[in-house]
Short mmCIF file of C-alpha atoms in Angstrom, two decimals:
data_model
loop_
_atom_site.label_atom_id
_atom_site.label_comp_id
_atom_site.label_asym_id
_atom_site.label_seq_id
_atom_site.Cartn_x
_atom_site.Cartn_y
_atom_site.Cartn_z
CA MET W 11 49.19 0.48 8.60
CA LYS W 12 48.73 -3.59 8.73
CA ILE W 13 45.68 -3.13 11.10
CA PHE W 14 44.01 -1.26 7.60
CA LYS W 15 45.09 -3.99 5.40
CA VAL W 16 43.58 -6.60 8.00
CA ILE W 17 39.98 -4.91 8.21
CA ALA W 18 39.93 -4.55 4.29
CA TRP W 19 40.33 -8.01 4.07
CA ILE W 20 37.73 -8.63 6.66
CA ALA W 21 35.11 -6.27 5.00
CA LEU W 22 36.11 -7.87 1.40
CA ILE W 23 35.41 -11.24 2.76
CA ALA W 24 32.39 -10.41 4.74
CA PHE W 25 31.07 -9.08 1.57
CA VAL W 26 31.64 -11.91 -0.28
CA GLY W 27 30.46 -14.44 2.32
CA ILE W 28 26.76 -12.56 2.61
CA GLN W 29 26.66 -13.37 -1.01
CA PHE W 30 26.08 -17.09 -0.13
CA PHE W 31 23.35 -16.24 2.24
CA PRO W 32 20.30 -17.31 0.28
CA THR W 33 16.99 -14.75 -0.30
CA ASP W 34 13.44 -15.89 -1.24
CA ARG W 35 13.09 -14.69 -4.72
CA ASN W 36 9.23 -13.12 -5.35
CA GLU W 37 8.53 -14.53 -8.72
CA SER W 38 5.72 -16.49 -10.57
CA ASP W 39 4.04 -17.13 -14.14
CA LEU W 40 0.98 -18.20 -12.74
CA ILE W 41 -1.69 -14.99 -12.73
CA PRO W 42 -4.38 -16.38 -9.99
CA GLN W 43 -8.15 -15.71 -10.71
CA THR W 44 -8.36 -13.68 -7.98
CA ASP W 45 -6.20 -10.78 -9.73
CA PHE W 46 -7.02 -7.51 -9.75
CA MET W 47 -7.24 -6.94 -13.46
CA LEU W 48 -8.97 -10.38 -14.32
CA VAL W 49 -12.00 -9.63 -11.97
CA ASN W 50 -11.93 -5.58 -12.86
CA GLN W 51 -12.61 -4.32 -16.37
CA VAL W 52 -9.48 -2.42 -15.80
CA PRO W 53 -8.94 -0.15 -18.99
CA THR W 54 -5.48 -0.75 -20.63
CA SER W 55 -3.94 2.36 -19.88
CA ILE W 56 -4.46 2.03 -16.25
CA GLN W 57 -3.25 -1.79 -16.29
CA ASN W 58 -0.24 -1.12 -17.96
CA GLN W 59 0.83 1.82 -14.96
CA LEU W 60 -0.35 -0.43 -12.31
CA LYS W 61 2.08 -2.85 -13.58
CA GLU W 62 4.73 -0.71 -13.53
CA SER W 63 4.16 1.38 -10.94
CA CYS W 64 2.57 -1.07 -8.33
CA TYR W 65 3.18 -4.45 -9.21
CA ASP W 66 6.99 -5.01 -8.67
CA CYS W 67 5.82 -4.66 -4.78
CA HIS W 68 2.26 -6.00 -4.48
CA SER W 69 2.02 -9.22 -6.64
CA ASN W 70 3.69 -12.23 -6.67
CA ASN W 71 6.21 -11.51 -9.40
CA THR W 72 8.68 -8.73 -9.25
CA LYS W 73 10.74 -7.66 -12.58
CA TYR W 74 14.12 -7.81 -10.32
CA PRO W 75 16.86 -5.12 -11.36
CA TRP W 76 20.26 -6.32 -11.53
CA TYR W 77 21.62 -5.45 -8.06
CA ASN W 78 18.81 -7.87 -6.45
CA LYS W 79 22.04 -10.32 -7.46
CA ILE W 80 23.93 -8.87 -4.95
CA GLN W 81 23.44 -8.63 -1.33
CA PRO W 82 22.95 -6.69 1.04
CA ALA W 83 20.58 -5.05 -1.89
CA ALA W 84 19.09 -8.25 -2.14
CA TRP W 85 18.11 -8.30 1.29
CA TYR W 86 16.58 -4.85 1.24
CA LEU W 87 14.27 -5.65 -1.65
CA GLU W 88 13.01 -8.87 -0.21
CA ASP W 89 12.02 -7.05 2.92
CA HIS W 90 10.11 -4.21 0.86
CA VAL W 91 8.59 -7.13 -1.50
CA LYS W 92 7.44 -8.60 1.58
CA GLU W 93 5.84 -5.68 3.26
CA GLY W 94 4.09 -4.19 0.09
CA LYS W 95 2.39 -7.82 -0.49
CA SER W 96 1.24 -8.05 3.16
CA GLU W 97 -0.35 -4.49 2.72
CA LEU W 98 -1.82 -5.44 -0.42
CA ASN W 99 -1.41 -7.94 -2.93
CA PHE W 100 -3.42 -7.38 -6.37
CA ASN W 101 -3.04 -11.16 -7.80
CA GLU W 102 -5.55 -12.21 -4.25
CA TRP W 103 -7.83 -9.19 -5.22
CA ASP W 104 -10.69 -11.02 -5.34
CA SER W 105 -9.97 -12.97 -1.83
CA LEU W 106 -10.70 -10.29 -0.03
CA SER W 107 -14.00 -9.25 1.08
CA ARG W 108 -16.14 -6.16 0.27
CA ARG W 109 -15.30 -4.52 3.30
CA ARG W 110 -11.84 -5.10 2.62
CA LYS W 111 -11.87 -4.38 -0.49
CA ALA W 112 -13.19 -0.79 0.37
CA SER W 113 -10.66 -0.45 2.79
CA LYS W 114 -8.11 -1.28 0.80
CA LEU W 115 -9.49 1.02 -2.11
CA ARG W 116 -9.24 3.50 -0.07
CA SER W 117 -5.80 3.28 1.34
CA ILE W 118 -4.61 3.33 -2.69
CA ILE W 119 -6.67 6.25 -3.21
CA LYS W 120 -5.38 7.97 0.01
CA GLN W 121 -1.31 6.61 -0.84
CA VAL W 122 -1.62 7.70 -4.50
CA GLU W 123 -3.21 11.17 -3.62
CA SER W 124 -0.74 12.09 -1.49
CA ASP W 125 2.29 10.90 -3.33
CA GLU W 126 3.32 8.40 -1.11
CA MET W 127 3.20 5.61 -3.53
CA PRO W 128 5.19 4.48 -5.29
CA LEU W 129 7.88 4.79 -2.78
CA SER W 130 10.53 7.48 -3.75
CA SER W 131 12.99 5.12 -3.01
CA TYR W 132 11.72 3.35 -5.94
CA THR W 133 10.90 5.67 -8.21
CA LEU W 134 14.33 6.81 -7.95
CA ILE W 135 15.62 3.90 -10.00
CA HIS W 136 12.17 3.05 -11.98
CA SER W 137 11.56 6.14 -13.56
CA ASP W 138 8.85 4.58 -15.53
CA ALA W 139 7.20 4.03 -11.87
CA VAL W 140 6.57 7.75 -11.44
CA LEU W 141 3.03 8.78 -12.01
CA SER W 142 2.23 11.89 -13.97
CA LYS W 143 -0.33 13.82 -12.15
CA ALA W 144 -2.85 12.78 -15.34
CA GLN W 145 -1.80 9.27 -14.10
CA GLN W 146 -2.28 10.06 -10.43
CA THR W 147 -6.09 11.24 -11.76
CA GLU W 148 -6.96 8.72 -13.74
CA ILE W 149 -6.15 5.78 -10.77
CA ILE W 150 -7.69 7.84 -8.21
CA GLU W 151 -11.07 8.06 -10.34
CA TYR W 152 -11.07 4.59 -11.52
CA MET W 153 -10.41 3.19 -7.72
CA ARG W 154 -13.07 5.31 -6.60
CA GLN W 155 -15.35 4.22 -9.10
CA LEU W 156 -14.65 0.81 -8.17
CA LYS W 157 -15.14 1.92 -4.32
CA GLY W 158 -18.58 3.19 -5.05
CA GLU W 159 -19.53 -0.14 -6.45
CA ALA W 160 -18.24 -2.26 -3.42
CA ASN W 161 -20.33 0.31 -1.07
CA MET P 24 53.82 -19.36 3.74
CA SER P 25 53.39 -16.53 6.19
CA LYS P 26 51.13 -14.66 3.60
CA LEU P 27 48.98 -17.92 3.51
CA ARG P 28 48.76 -17.82 7.20
CA SER P 29 48.06 -14.63 7.73
CA THR P 30 45.23 -15.07 4.78
CA LEU P 31 44.09 -18.02 6.60
CA GLY P 32 43.77 -15.83 9.33
CA VAL P 33 41.61 -13.51 8.32
CA VAL P 34 39.49 -15.91 6.50
CA ALA P 35 39.18 -17.23 10.58
CA ILE P 36 38.68 -14.14 11.54
CA ALA P 37 35.66 -13.03 8.78
CA PHE P 38 34.17 -16.33 9.67
CA ILE P 39 33.75 -15.76 13.14
CA THR P 40 32.68 -12.35 12.53
CA LEU P 41 29.81 -13.56 10.62
CA THR P 42 29.08 -16.12 12.86
CA ALA P 43 28.83 -13.50 15.90
CA VAL P 44 26.49 -10.93 13.68
CA SER P 45 24.10 -13.89 12.78
CA CYS P 46 24.28 -15.19 16.24
CA ASN P 47 23.86 -11.76 17.87
CA ASP P 48 20.72 -11.34 15.19
CA ASN P 49 19.06 -14.77 16.94
CA LYS P 50 19.95 -13.51 20.48
CA LYS P 51 18.63 -10.15 19.86
CA GLU P 52 15.22 -11.94 18.54
CA GLN P 53 15.33 -14.17 21.81
CA ASN P 54 15.76 -10.93 23.72
CA LYS P 55 12.16 -8.95 22.52
CA ALA P 56 10.40 -12.99 22.95
CA ASP P 57 11.77 -12.88 26.77
CA GLY P 58 11.33 -9.20 27.23
CA ASP P 59 7.28 -10.00 26.11
CA HIS P 60 7.59 -12.64 28.16
CA SER P 61 8.54 -11.07 31.22
CA GLU P 62 5.67 -8.40 30.73
CA MET P 63 3.55 -10.93 31.05
CA SER P 64 5.02 -12.36 34.36
CA VAL P 65 4.82 -9.27 35.80
CA ASP P 66 1.10 -9.57 35.11
CA GLY P 67 1.16 -12.51 36.63
CA ASP P 68 3.21 -11.68 39.45
CA HIS P 69 0.62 -9.18 39.99
CA SER P 70 -2.21 -10.91 40.76
CA GLU P 71 -0.39 -13.41 42.95
CA MET P 72 0.59 -10.17 45.08
CA ASN P 73 -3.11 -9.46 44.97
CA HIS P 74 -3.70 -12.50 46.02
CA ASP P 75 -1.44 -12.99 49.00
CA ASN P 76 -2.02 -9.60 50.47
CA SER P 77 -4.23 -9.60 52.76
CA ASP P 78 -5.23 -5.85 53.38
CA GLY P 79 -8.22 -4.02 52.62
CA HIS P 80 -7.35 -3.43 49.04
CA HIS P 81 -7.42 -7.31 48.66
CA ASP P 82 -10.94 -7.30 47.28
CA VAL P 83 -11.52 -4.65 45.36
CA ASP P 84 -8.68 -5.31 43.14
CA LYS P 85 -9.90 -8.50 42.91
CA ASN P 86 -13.45 -7.71 41.87
CA ALA P 87 -11.43 -5.21 39.43
CA MET P 88 -9.67 -8.29 37.91
CA ALA P 89 -12.53 -10.34 37.93
CA ILE P 90 -14.52 -7.94 35.44
CA ASN P 91 -11.58 -7.35 33.20
CA ASP P 92 -10.95 -11.04 33.05
CA SER P 93 -14.85 -11.80 31.95
CA GLN P 94 -15.08 -8.94 29.57
CA ASP P 95 -11.50 -10.01 27.86
CA SER P 96 -13.03 -11.54 25.21
CA LYS P 97 -15.86 -9.20 24.63
CA ALA P 98 -16.74 -6.36 22.67
CA GLU P 99 -17.16 -3.86 25.58
CA VAL P 100 -13.55 -4.37 26.05
CA ILE P 101 -13.03 -3.17 22.32
CA LEU P 102 -15.48 -0.38 22.90
CA LYS P 103 -13.30 0.75 25.57
CA ASP P 104 -10.24 0.78 23.62
CA TYR P 105 -11.66 2.41 20.68
CA PHE P 106 -13.30 5.02 23.08
CA ASN P 107 -9.61 6.14 24.89
CA LEU P 108 -8.22 6.20 21.35
CA LYS P 109 -11.05 8.67 20.01
CA ASN P 110 -10.32 10.91 23.32
CA ALA P 111 -6.20 10.45 22.41
CA LEU P 112 -7.43 11.97 18.91
CA VAL P 113 -9.79 14.61 20.31
CA GLY P 114 -6.34 15.55 22.39
CA ASP P 115 -3.87 15.72 19.41
CA ASP P 116 -2.29 12.92 21.12
CA ASN P 117 -0.03 11.16 18.71
CA ALA P 118 2.29 9.07 20.91
CA LYS P 119 -0.62 8.09 23.42
CA ALA P 120 -3.04 7.29 19.98
CA LYS P 121 0.23 5.04 18.85
CA ASP P 122 -0.21 2.95 22.45
CA LEU P 123 -4.08 2.88 22.35
CA GLY P 124 -4.02 1.55 18.54
CA MET P 125 -1.64 -1.14 19.85
CA ALA P 126 -3.98 -1.95 22.95
CA LEU P 127 -6.93 -1.96 20.78
CA THR P 128 -5.34 -4.41 17.98
CA LYS P 129 -4.62 -6.51 20.90
CA SER P 130 -8.44 -6.60 21.95
CA LEU P 131 -9.61 -6.86 18.43
CA LYS P 132 -7.37 -10.30 18.25
CA SER P 133 -8.62 -11.86 21.22
CA PHE P 134 -12.18 -10.98 20.55
CA ASP P 135 -13.99 -14.35 20.98
CA VAL P 136 -16.90 -14.83 18.01
CA SER P 137 -18.34 -18.14 18.84
CA SER P 138 -21.25 -17.16 20.62
CA HIS P 139 -22.77 -15.80 17.96
CA SER P 140 -24.67 -17.60 14.88
CA ASN P 141 -22.52 -19.01 11.76
CA THR P 142 -23.47 -16.11 9.23
CA GLU P 143 -22.77 -13.24 12.23
CA GLN P 144 -19.54 -14.79 12.81
CA THR P 145 -18.61 -14.68 9.33
CA GLU P 146 -19.25 -10.96 9.17
CA LEU P 147 -17.46 -10.19 12.52
CA LYS P 148 -14.42 -11.76 11.72
CA ASP P 149 -14.37 -10.02 8.57
CA ILE P 150 -14.78 -6.67 10.53
CA ILE P 151 -12.32 -7.95 12.98
CA VAL P 152 -9.93 -8.41 10.28
CA ASP P 153 -10.44 -5.11 9.05
CA ALA P 154 -10.61 -3.08 12.12
CA THR P 155 -7.32 -4.90 12.96
CA GLU P 156 -5.37 -4.04 10.27
CA HIS P 157 -6.86 0.03 10.96
CA ALA P 158 -5.56 -0.49 14.71
CA GLU P 159 -2.25 -1.95 13.80
CA HIS P 160 -1.50 1.14 11.48
CA ILE P 161 -2.69 3.72 13.89
CA SER P 162 0.08 2.28 16.36
CA GLU P 163 2.66 3.38 13.84
CA SER P 164 1.68 6.53 12.00
CA ASP P 165 1.64 10.33 12.59
CA ILE P 166 -1.51 11.75 13.13
CA ALA P 167 -2.76 12.61 10.38
CA HIS P 168 -2.82 9.30 9.24
CA GLN P 169 -4.14 7.94 12.26
CA ARG P 170 -7.43 10.08 11.72
CA GLU P 171 -7.52 8.44 8.07
CA HIS P 172 -7.59 5.13 9.58
CA PHE P 173 -10.01 6.11 12.51
CA LYS P 174 -12.69 6.71 10.10
CA ILE P 175 -12.90 3.34 8.46
CA LEU P 176 -12.26 1.72 11.83
CA SER P 177 -15.15 3.67 13.44
CA LYS P 178 -17.60 2.41 10.47
CA ASP P 179 -16.03 -1.11 11.67
CA ILE P 180 -16.66 -0.50 15.20
CA THR P 181 -20.22 0.60 14.41
CA ASP P 182 -20.87 -2.32 12.55
CA MET P 183 -19.77 -4.56 15.26
CA VAL P 184 -22.06 -2.94 17.77
CA ALA P 185 -24.62 -3.66 15.40
CA ILE P 186 -24.54 -7.76 15.74
CA THR P 187 -22.64 -7.74 19.38
CA GLY P 188 -25.19 -4.87 20.70
CA THR P 189 -23.55 -3.16 24.00
CA ASN P 190 -24.74 -2.23 27.33
CA LYS P 191 -23.56 1.41 26.76
CA LYS P 192 -25.38 4.01 25.44
CA LEU P 193 -23.90 5.56 22.41
CA TYR P 194 -23.67 8.58 20.27
CA GLU P 195 -23.16 8.14 16.87
CA GLN P 196 -21.63 11.65 15.87
CA PHE P 197 -21.06 13.39 12.22
CA CYS P 198 -18.83 15.43 11.04
CA PRO P 199 -19.33 17.19 7.66
CA MET P 200 -15.92 18.48 6.85
CA TYR P 201 -13.43 15.67 7.15
CA ASP P 202 -12.93 13.63 4.01
CA GLY P 203 -16.68 14.20 2.54
CA GLY P 204 -18.22 13.74 5.55
CA SER P 205 -17.27 11.26 8.73
CA VAL P 206 -18.52 9.23 11.69
CA TRP P 207 -17.41 8.26 15.18
CA LEU P 208 -18.89 6.75 17.97
CA SER P 209 -18.99 8.55 21.49
CA MET P 210 -19.78 7.84 24.98
CA GLU P 211 -20.63 11.50 25.34
CA LYS P 212 -23.86 13.54 23.93
CA ASP P 213 -21.49 16.51 23.61
CA ILE P 214 -19.36 16.73 20.46
CA LYS P 215 -15.64 16.47 20.86
CA ASN P 216 -14.07 16.09 17.32
CA PRO P 217 -11.22 13.53 16.94
CA TYR P 218 -10.53 14.11 12.94
CA TYR P 219 -9.64 17.56 14.06
CA GLY P 220 -9.40 17.94 17.42
CA SER P 221 -8.00 21.36 18.65
CA GLN P 222 -8.11 22.62 15.65
CA MET P 223 -12.69 22.25 15.46
CA LEU P 224 -12.88 20.47 18.81
CA ASN P 225 -16.55 21.78 18.39
CA CYS P 226 -17.36 20.52 14.75
CA GLY P 227 -19.90 17.91 13.87
CA LYS P 228 -23.03 17.01 15.12
CA LEU P 229 -25.33 14.33 16.66
CA GLN P 230 -26.36 11.79 14.11
CA ARG P 231 -28.16 8.70 15.97
CA GLU P 232 -28.47 7.43 19.29
CA ILE P 233 -27.83 3.84 19.86
CA ASN P 234 -29.45 2.01 22.61
#
């Protein structure tokens, strides 16, 4: 019986202990000149949807949920955001060459088309981020049009 | 008093556990680095062994190595890896394509553009960055994704060859069915479709000859 108590104590203390580890928060009020919305004429409805569904992981500013204050959830989110930004950062869109833009647009189209993005682990909690079929089509059509210009 | 002591004990144990865990992570990273290192040193040993080896194979090995060395930073190595990758996709071999995606990533990263003019350098660097990203994705995806990335990779490699040139004769081939029409490069005139593999092996046509 005593052993359980000890284990419980250790778990509790470890849990408290990891709360002191700092995480890099992905937050910035600055919207750089290279932002996707600034360099493209994006229709408002698509702007809103992209911000809701994509910008948390694919820009320099994440709207964090409350549980980001708690480890290990914060670590998990940090990893996701880091990976998301390394694949695509809408804030830095215009720093990409034409070739890279065309490449990224194609990936965006494919990922939205096949329901891979937004990630299901993300939409599970952010129900607003879910793209309806109509929204998907709207985004895809727009990205296709952009891609046509880039090619 | 004894309660205080046991609490202190528990705190100490937790602290040690935490430290151990974080040390472990460091160690893991170090091991990983060591692993890479030893892989490299295996290659090194290998060349040394060849060097010491005085039997008939010696010269042959050395020549092969010399060719590899002199071509290491050139477009031909990238092409070689690209064709191996293409063949893996033709053979529906996901695992092999992953390995070759990795190999291609490496040869793309070691590509030296310094012998080209400034404008060509900018263009080539752009191509290499894009191609590297696709090669990286190929090294970690399922076969459907690999083929999606292979399509853009093929465009990148075609554009690269247009600048660097090659001593090989290449065939640009075209599959009208895959993703609204897709191109790939091959060393053989015969069609072997990397986008469909065994499902539609001979679907496609010769579009252009290079060289």
